[in-house]
Amino acid sequence: MMITDVVHSYKNYVKKIMDFNEAIALAEWDMRTGAPRKGIAQRSEVVGTLSDEVFKRSTSDEMKGYIDALTNPSVQEQLSSVTKRMVEESQKTYDRFIHIPSEEYKAYVILQSEAQSVWKEAKEKSDFSLLQPYLEKMVSFKRKFIEYRGINHNQYDALLDLYEPGLTAETIDHVFGKLRSRLIPLVKEVIASKNQPDSSFLTTSFPIENQRALCLHLLKEIGYDFDAGRLDETEHPFEITLNPGDVRVTTNYQEHDFISTVLGTVHEGGHALYEQHISRDLVGTPLCEGTSMGIHESQSLFFENFIGRSKAFWSHHYSELKRYGSGQFDGVSLDDFYRAINTAHPSFIRTHADELTYPLHIMVRYDIEKALFNGDLQVRDLPGIWNEKMKEYLGIVPASDREGVLQDIHWPGGDFGYFPSYALGYVYAAQFKHAMMKDIPDFDNQVSSGNLHIVTDWLSRHIHQFGRLKKPLEILREATGEGPNPDYLIQYLSAKYKDIYQL
Amino acid sequence: MMITDVVHSYKNYVKKIMDFNEAIALAEWDMRTGAPRKGIAQRSEVVGTLSDEVFKRSTSDEMKGYIDALTNPSVQEQLSSVTKRMVEESQKTYDRFIHIPSEEYKAYVILQSEAQSVWKEAKEKSDFSLLQPYLEKMVSFKRKFIEYRGINHNQYDALLDLYEPGLTAETIDHVFGKLRSRLIPLVKEVIASKNQPDSSFLTTSFPIENQRALCLHLLKEIGYDFDAGRLDETEHPFEITLNPGDVRVTTNYQEHDFISTVLGTVHEGGHALYEQHISRDLVGTPLCEGTSMGIHESQSLFFENFIGRSKAFWSHHYSELKRYGSGQFDGVSLDDFYRAINTAHPSFIRTHADELTYPLHIMVRYDIEKALFNGDLQVRDLPGIWNEKMKEYLGIVPASDREGVLQDIHWPGGDFGYFPSYALGYVYAAQFKHAMMKDIPDFDNQVSSGNLHIVTDWLSRHIHQFGRLKKPLEILREATGEGPNPDYLIQYLSAKYKDIYQL
């Protein structure tokens, strides 16, 4: 067969896998946004059947044949950059799963589902002992899967690689260490400040219908394309991609906490912009998605924090906000509003944390995960070390495990190695902002004039369009000229909070 | 292999096909209810990939192996009735498609899509000549597919069998002939009556939000289970089944024609009740759907006409209706309202026709389809014969093909043989009603007391639960003691319209 024929067959083969993935994504969106209760069990079986098909095809002899043919060095030089990266991704998936006996993988998937269900109960009862045996099994599955790939040391790096390819614990230690050494004292200064903002007007009633209209409006303002997406309501906001022409977001309207709704919507909007702007040339390939969890989070946090919590953004939108509200902002100056939405203080729950303390929540989890896989920490010791780390980083200790080690679904879901990407994304976002300022020196003016498209265009040009064609560190280096560097985030937070709290 | 093992493997194999079908149904529901425009092209490819998979598996060697093993007479006697019917359905699908070269089938699917798109344009321009070449190709495809199965005479029966298994043109000729001979004079009497109802209050404004609430309420009243379904809004109302725990309906709110909205919703609700009540034992088999288009339509028309247009139903709901409305029913008696919603007169558009003239619209189409496939009618002669038949049956001739032969999407979509099931369903519905009256002699009292569950239970027991386990004529005979008999519909329409028009 001619090599062009092999490439053609390979691409058709992969396209079908991607089509199955789109069907799975739709089923998941539907189950989370309004599928009737009584159809869910059978729908889960549909997802199971489709996932099984994806698994089988991704690890089939046919796939192996394509990979072998297309990784041959003499062939590689004839391939386009897109095809080369596709094959690399196909191989990565193949290698990841091929050594796992399919019975064992099924047992793992069942454990995932059971552990998440037990987690709910354990959290409700604030009883870690219920979850402990499931987490132990989960950790041992994860270890075994890594060992199947011949990795026996620094196993945590193999987990990191699933979410943030190229990043190692060594790099993260450096980045987080520097960030932590500045954040811990800054948080203390903020707590001690006598200039605490008044944010009482943020919790008065804000009619849900108006929140809905406001969210639709702000999504349009940041450039979200409603011809390629839709906004629905769910308990937990999320973004989900069917294809770049169909990138959906959800939000959760809260009558007495509209600012969480608005910032949550803008956050998901940031994820969505990334996916909407991926080059259409990548549709039907494994490259047609965000390149890593960290880069993805950099886009959502860019919009949530660097736009949504900025004075420039609200100087453009504050009078609108007043119209959507019900009088609670009468007599509240833009400055007061800005300070109120940037109130910071240590708290127990990560998802409710402010932008200043958020990275410290991540570091608690990072230290624990790393010690579980690279060190000798045992699952039974998790509640204790959690509380120690909270005390050390945030100065507070949760009264119960519900507000502590049991708060997140990630570990019961088997997602070890995922947490760091939240804080890495934040670091990246600050780096992107810094680099962007060289091209758009009047950034604040542009934002306060409502010219967000200039910002979005920059992100699209340097990040979005490439999808997974470029790897995360490649994106970062090409856009900012350096690897992960926490200095810009430190500068941003120091300057902003010194100003707000008059330190 | 033991026969139980074969059955087990066969059922697993079929279950996966059904799971793919559910994913296709979800994609279709989504595309029709709110999928963003820019994602549609890629979504269509997903549907193509999944359909291809269903086609391949339904006609695979593995499927053939199961069919051969399980149709062996010595094996058949060991099979449960469900398994036997499953195999029969699998074989029917296999035989239908196996002889069609896959390239030819693909060309047909493309033609379907093109012809429907050209149809839209032809309808807008009222220019049949645009559509004619596509319809000619469509007819020739349909003929060829039938000939592949060795059928060279009475080809129309093979088409009827796709929608209404067991029914032949001979039977339908008899049923429609009898019905027509009574309906044509009855319509003339109605037109000539001096007692025409006043229905002006039906077209005053009825707030959309109130229509929405009313439709939700009435769906609950007829027994639609919202834990196993949902109501959305689309241009054309439809019902779609994902699984019996997820049976969705849509409607189209029309500010100045609320009664069409209400009756349309109740119509789709009738379809949905059928699917929601299918025995859960049939999930994952090809038997888990309505047994035929005709029986399906009998359920929707039962609720639309025998319930939704009845005085008993509105005697229970009329005061509610007044609350949802905006004063237009003040001074309108229940009797006046009942007469208004049962106004009848010849009209051009089938989907807007009243319950009296509706069957005549179907007969126009039936005669033409039959002559196309069993006789020597040519596609180019369609507009002419359409107008002749309209004149003959309804006494009116459309001024343009847009209001005539071009009004329906069925033929461009390749659905020849589908139309008769609409009128057959109506005939069945009247038969079911007649049979039901023996068990529920105080039917009107029950309906006017709001005890619709008694009616729904009867339908569920005699029809719904069986899904496709029983064939349409089996259902009909067991429930009513006879084959298709138009007498009950004739009696119903004669009595009702004599009363309303005081003939």
mmCIF file of C-alpha atoms in Angstrom, chain A residues 124-325:
data_model
loop_
_atom_site.group_PDB
_atom_site.id
_atom_site.type_symbol
_atom_site.label_atom_id
_atom_site.label_comp_id
_atom_site.label_asym_id
_atom_site.label_seq_id
_atom_site.Cartn_x
_atom_site.Cartn_y
_atom_site.Cartn_z
ATOM 1 C CA GLU A 124 -22.560 13.406 53.906
ATOM 2 C CA LYS A 125 -21.649 11.468 57.059
ATOM 3 C CA SER A 126 -18.229 13.079 57.238
ATOM 4 C CA ASP A 127 -16.813 9.575 57.695
ATOM 5 C CA PHE A 128 -13.527 8.945 55.907
ATOM 6 C CA SER A 129 -13.402 5.309 57.038
ATOM 7 C CA LEU A 130 -16.232 4.472 54.620
ATOM 8 C CA LEU A 131 -14.222 5.698 51.671
ATOM 9 C CA GLN A 132 -10.801 4.475 52.813
ATOM 10 C CA PRO A 133 -10.953 0.890 51.460
ATOM 11 C CA TYR A 134 -12.161 2.181 48.055
ATOM 12 C CA LEU A 135 -9.397 4.751 47.884
ATOM 13 C CA GLU A 136 -6.863 2.085 48.794
ATOM 14 C CA LYS A 137 -8.068 -0.099 45.935
ATOM 15 C CA MET A 138 -8.040 2.920 43.663
ATOM 16 C CA VAL A 139 -4.440 3.792 44.505
ATOM 17 C CA SER A 140 -3.382 0.210 43.997
ATOM 18 C CA PHE A 141 -5.107 0.092 40.574
ATOM 19 C CA LYS A 142 -3.382 3.314 39.550
ATOM 20 C CA ARG A 143 -0.009 1.963 40.677
ATOM 21 C CA LYS A 144 -0.519 -1.295 38.842
ATOM 22 C CA PHE A 145 -1.526 0.460 35.619
ATOM 23 C CA ILE A 146 1.627 2.558 35.816
ATOM 24 C CA GLU A 147 3.756 -0.502 36.549
ATOM 25 C CA TYR A 148 2.315 -2.253 33.485
ATOM 26 C CA ARG A 149 4.086 0.439 31.518
ATOM 27 C CA GLY A 150 7.381 -0.454 33.214
ATOM 28 C CA ILE A 151 7.457 2.612 35.472
ATOM 29 C CA ASN A 152 8.469 1.779 39.016
ATOM 30 C CA HIS A 153 9.952 5.022 40.298
ATOM 31 C CA ASN A 154 8.552 8.512 40.451
ATOM 32 C CA GLN A 155 5.166 7.073 39.619
ATOM 33 C CA TYR A 156 3.509 10.396 40.308
ATOM 34 C CA ASP A 157 5.173 11.840 37.213
ATOM 35 C CA ALA A 158 3.318 9.269 35.115
ATOM 36 C CA LEU A 159 0.049 10.528 36.583
ATOM 37 C CA LEU A 160 0.949 14.168 36.010
ATOM 38 C CA ASP A 161 1.693 13.308 32.404
ATOM 39 C CA LEU A 162 -1.943 12.300 31.845
ATOM 40 C CA TYR A 163 -3.137 15.824 32.560
ATOM 41 C CA GLU A 164 -0.100 18.001 31.920
ATOM 42 C CA PRO A 165 2.265 16.237 29.521
ATOM 43 C CA GLY A 166 5.856 17.241 30.024
ATOM 44 C CA LEU A 167 5.479 18.515 33.568
ATOM 45 C CA THR A 168 7.259 16.659 36.366
ATOM 46 C CA ALA A 169 7.023 16.862 40.119
ATOM 47 C CA GLU A 170 10.481 18.419 40.128
ATOM 48 C CA THR A 171 9.300 21.401 38.066
ATOM 49 C CA ILE A 172 6.085 21.724 40.011
ATOM 50 C CA ASP A 173 7.951 21.636 43.331
ATOM 51 C CA HIS A 174 9.958 24.598 42.162
ATOM 52 C CA VAL A 175 6.966 26.564 40.843
ATOM 53 C CA PHE A 176 4.696 25.838 43.803
ATOM 54 C CA GLY A 177 7.508 26.386 46.311
ATOM 55 C CA LYS A 178 8.205 29.881 45.073
ATOM 56 C CA LEU A 179 4.526 30.740 44.851
ATOM 57 C CA ARG A 180 3.826 29.418 48.338
ATOM 58 C CA SER A 181 6.667 31.308 49.946
ATOM 59 C CA ARG A 182 5.104 34.553 48.786
ATOM 60 C CA LEU A 183 1.428 33.679 49.159
ATOM 61 C CA ILE A 184 1.484 32.512 52.778
ATOM 62 C CA PRO A 185 2.774 35.860 54.121
ATOM 63 C CA LEU A 186 0.548 37.810 51.712
ATOM 64 C CA VAL A 187 -2.573 36.027 52.967
ATOM 65 C CA LYS A 188 -1.496 36.823 56.545
ATOM 66 C CA GLU A 189 -1.131 40.509 55.688
ATOM 67 C CA VAL A 190 -4.557 40.526 54.057
ATOM 68 C CA ILE A 191 -6.170 38.941 57.117
ATOM 69 C CA ALA A 192 -4.478 41.456 59.392
ATOM 70 C CA SER A 193 -5.453 44.461 57.286
ATOM 71 C CA LYS A 194 -7.785 46.991 58.862
ATOM 72 C CA ASN A 195 -9.206 47.798 55.444
ATOM 73 C CA GLN A 196 -11.568 44.914 54.887
ATOM 74 C CA PRO A 197 -13.968 45.499 51.977
ATOM 75 C CA ASP A 198 -17.718 45.554 52.580
ATOM 76 C CA SER A 199 -19.364 42.911 50.411
ATOM 77 C CA SER A 200 -22.806 42.684 52.038
ATOM 78 C CA PHE A 201 -24.545 43.914 48.868
ATOM 79 C CA LEU A 202 -23.323 40.867 46.978
ATOM 80 C CA THR A 203 -25.634 38.550 48.881
ATOM 81 C CA THR A 204 -28.916 40.403 48.526
ATOM 82 C CA SER A 205 -31.488 38.922 46.153
ATOM 83 C CA PHE A 206 -30.644 39.097 42.437
ATOM 84 C CA PRO A 207 -33.574 37.784 40.357
ATOM 85 C CA ILE A 208 -32.673 34.523 38.604
ATOM 86 C CA GLU A 209 -34.198 35.662 35.297
ATOM 87 C CA ASN A 210 -31.933 38.708 35.333
ATOM 88 C CA GLN A 211 -28.915 36.570 36.150
ATOM 89 C CA ARG A 212 -29.760 34.447 33.146
ATOM 90 C CA ALA A 213 -29.962 37.484 30.872
ATOM 91 C CA LEU A 214 -26.746 38.905 32.354
ATOM 92 C CA CYS A 215 -24.847 35.655 31.827
ATOM 93 C CA LEU A 216 -26.000 35.409 28.212
ATOM 94 C CA HIS A 217 -24.911 38.984 27.684
ATOM 95 C CA LEU A 218 -21.475 38.592 29.295
ATOM 96 C CA LEU A 219 -20.762 35.377 27.406
ATOM 97 C CA LYS A 220 -21.433 37.261 24.182
ATOM 98 C CA GLU A 221 -19.205 40.089 25.405
ATOM 99 C CA ILE A 222 -16.209 37.776 25.903
ATOM 100 C CA GLY A 223 -16.754 36.410 22.407
ATOM 101 C CA TYR A 224 -18.604 33.154 23.071
ATOM 102 C CA ASP A 225 -20.375 32.188 19.854
ATOM 103 C CA PHE A 226 -23.953 31.089 20.483
ATOM 104 C CA ASP A 227 -24.167 29.667 16.969
ATOM 105 C CA ALA A 228 -21.549 27.197 18.170
ATOM 106 C CA GLY A 229 -22.820 26.622 21.673
ATOM 107 C CA ARG A 230 -25.579 26.991 24.222
ATOM 108 C CA LEU A 231 -25.994 27.815 27.899
ATOM 109 C CA ASP A 232 -27.933 25.508 30.193
ATOM 110 C CA GLU A 233 -28.411 25.226 33.942
ATOM 111 C CA THR A 234 -26.890 22.515 36.141
ATOM 112 C CA GLU A 235 -25.973 22.114 39.804
ATOM 113 C CA HIS A 236 -22.265 22.358 38.993
ATOM 114 C CA PRO A 237 -21.210 24.528 36.044
ATOM 115 C CA PHE A 238 -19.204 22.832 33.309
ATOM 116 C CA GLU A 239 -18.059 23.151 29.705
ATOM 117 C CA ILE A 240 -18.334 20.231 27.310
ATOM 118 C CA THR A 241 -17.216 19.979 23.706
ATOM 119 C CA LEU A 242 -19.108 17.986 21.113
ATOM 120 C CA ASN A 243 -17.085 19.492 18.276
ATOM 121 C CA PRO A 244 -15.633 22.986 17.756
ATOM 122 C CA GLY A 245 -18.968 24.066 16.280
ATOM 123 C CA ASP A 246 -20.803 22.809 19.350
ATOM 124 C CA VAL A 247 -19.165 23.799 22.611
ATOM 125 C CA ARG A 248 -21.681 23.961 25.456
ATOM 126 C CA VAL A 249 -21.521 25.605 28.840
ATOM 127 C CA THR A 250 -23.719 25.419 31.897
ATOM 128 C CA THR A 251 -24.090 27.533 34.990
ATOM 129 C CA ASN A 252 -25.848 27.469 38.330
ATOM 130 C CA TYR A 253 -28.021 30.466 39.184
ATOM 131 C CA GLN A 254 -27.891 31.439 42.850
ATOM 132 C CA GLU A 255 -30.343 34.090 43.925
ATOM 133 C CA HIS A 256 -28.174 35.293 46.825
ATOM 134 C CA ASP A 257 -24.753 34.863 45.263
ATOM 135 C CA PHE A 258 -24.969 36.268 41.757
ATOM 136 C CA ILE A 259 -21.243 37.024 41.585
ATOM 137 C CA SER A 260 -20.365 33.330 41.894
ATOM 138 C CA THR A 261 -22.806 32.645 39.075
ATOM 139 C CA VAL A 262 -21.349 35.382 36.892
ATOM 140 C CA LEU A 263 -17.712 34.467 37.519
ATOM 141 C CA GLY A 264 -18.495 30.770 37.172
ATOM 142 C CA THR A 265 -20.145 31.438 33.813
ATOM 143 C CA VAL A 266 -17.225 33.538 32.622
ATOM 144 C CA HIS A 267 -14.862 30.773 33.795
ATOM 145 C CA GLU A 268 -16.680 28.138 31.728
ATOM 146 C CA GLY A 269 -16.860 30.665 28.904
ATOM 147 C CA GLY A 270 -13.054 30.838 28.987
ATOM 148 C CA HIS A 271 -12.859 27.064 28.551
ATOM 149 C CA ALA A 272 -15.390 27.289 25.746
ATOM 150 C CA LEU A 273 -13.570 30.021 23.821
ATOM 151 C CA TYR A 274 -10.525 27.762 23.699
ATOM 152 C CA GLU A 275 -12.506 24.917 22.166
ATOM 153 C CA GLN A 276 -14.548 27.100 19.803
ATOM 154 C CA HIS A 277 -11.368 28.535 18.313
ATOM 155 C CA ILE A 278 -9.551 25.288 17.612
ATOM 156 C CA SER A 279 -8.696 25.057 13.930
ATOM 157 C CA ARG A 280 -11.387 23.254 11.952
ATOM 158 C CA ASP A 281 -8.575 21.373 10.197
ATOM 159 C CA LEU A 282 -8.201 19.308 13.355
ATOM 160 C CA VAL A 283 -11.809 18.086 13.487
ATOM 161 C CA GLY A 284 -11.948 14.309 13.524
ATOM 162 C CA THR A 285 -8.468 13.943 15.013
ATOM 163 C CA PRO A 286 -7.349 13.468 18.631
ATOM 164 C CA LEU A 287 -5.780 16.929 18.344
ATOM 165 C CA CYS A 288 -9.125 18.693 18.309
ATOM 166 C CA GLU A 289 -9.207 19.564 21.987
ATOM 167 C CA GLY A 290 -7.335 21.652 24.517
ATOM 168 C CA THR A 291 -3.729 20.525 24.767
ATOM 169 C CA SER A 292 -3.723 19.912 28.530
ATOM 170 C CA MET A 293 -5.753 20.496 31.657
ATOM 171 C CA GLY A 294 -3.325 23.207 32.718
ATOM 172 C CA ILE A 295 -3.522 25.199 29.497
ATOM 173 C CA HIS A 296 -7.289 24.734 29.552
ATOM 174 C CA GLU A 297 -7.499 26.064 33.075
ATOM 175 C CA SER A 298 -5.259 28.979 32.095
ATOM 176 C CA GLN A 299 -7.977 30.084 29.685
ATOM 177 C CA SER A 300 -10.856 29.771 32.126
ATOM 178 C CA LEU A 301 -8.909 31.452 34.919
ATOM 179 C CA PHE A 302 -7.738 34.178 32.560
ATOM 180 C CA PHE A 303 -11.345 35.123 31.933
ATOM 181 C CA GLU A 304 -12.542 34.523 35.479
ATOM 182 C CA ASN A 305 -9.753 36.424 37.265
ATOM 183 C CA PHE A 306 -7.817 38.650 34.885
ATOM 184 C CA ILE A 307 -11.006 39.799 33.163
ATOM 185 C CA GLY A 308 -13.972 38.976 35.403
ATOM 186 C CA ARG A 309 -12.400 40.229 38.633
ATOM 187 C CA SER A 310 -10.731 43.255 37.030
ATOM 188 C CA LYS A 311 -11.672 46.885 37.497
ATOM 189 C CA ALA A 312 -11.295 47.483 33.767
ATOM 190 C CA PHE A 313 -13.981 44.922 32.905
ATOM 191 C CA TRP A 314 -16.469 46.231 35.427
ATOM 192 C CA SER A 315 -15.820 49.843 34.557
ATOM 193 C CA HIS A 316 -17.361 48.896 31.199
ATOM 194 C CA HIS A 317 -20.134 46.708 32.575
ATOM 195 C CA TYR A 318 -21.036 48.196 35.938
ATOM 196 C CA SER A 319 -23.863 50.408 34.745
ATOM 197 C CA GLU A 320 -25.330 47.412 32.897
ATOM 198 C CA LEU A 321 -25.031 45.330 36.032
ATOM 199 C CA LYS A 322 -26.996 47.943 37.917
ATOM 200 C CA ARG A 323 -29.796 47.616 35.373
ATOM 201 C CA TYR A 324 -29.933 43.815 35.749
ATOM 202 C CA GLY A 325 -29.813 44.056 39.568
#
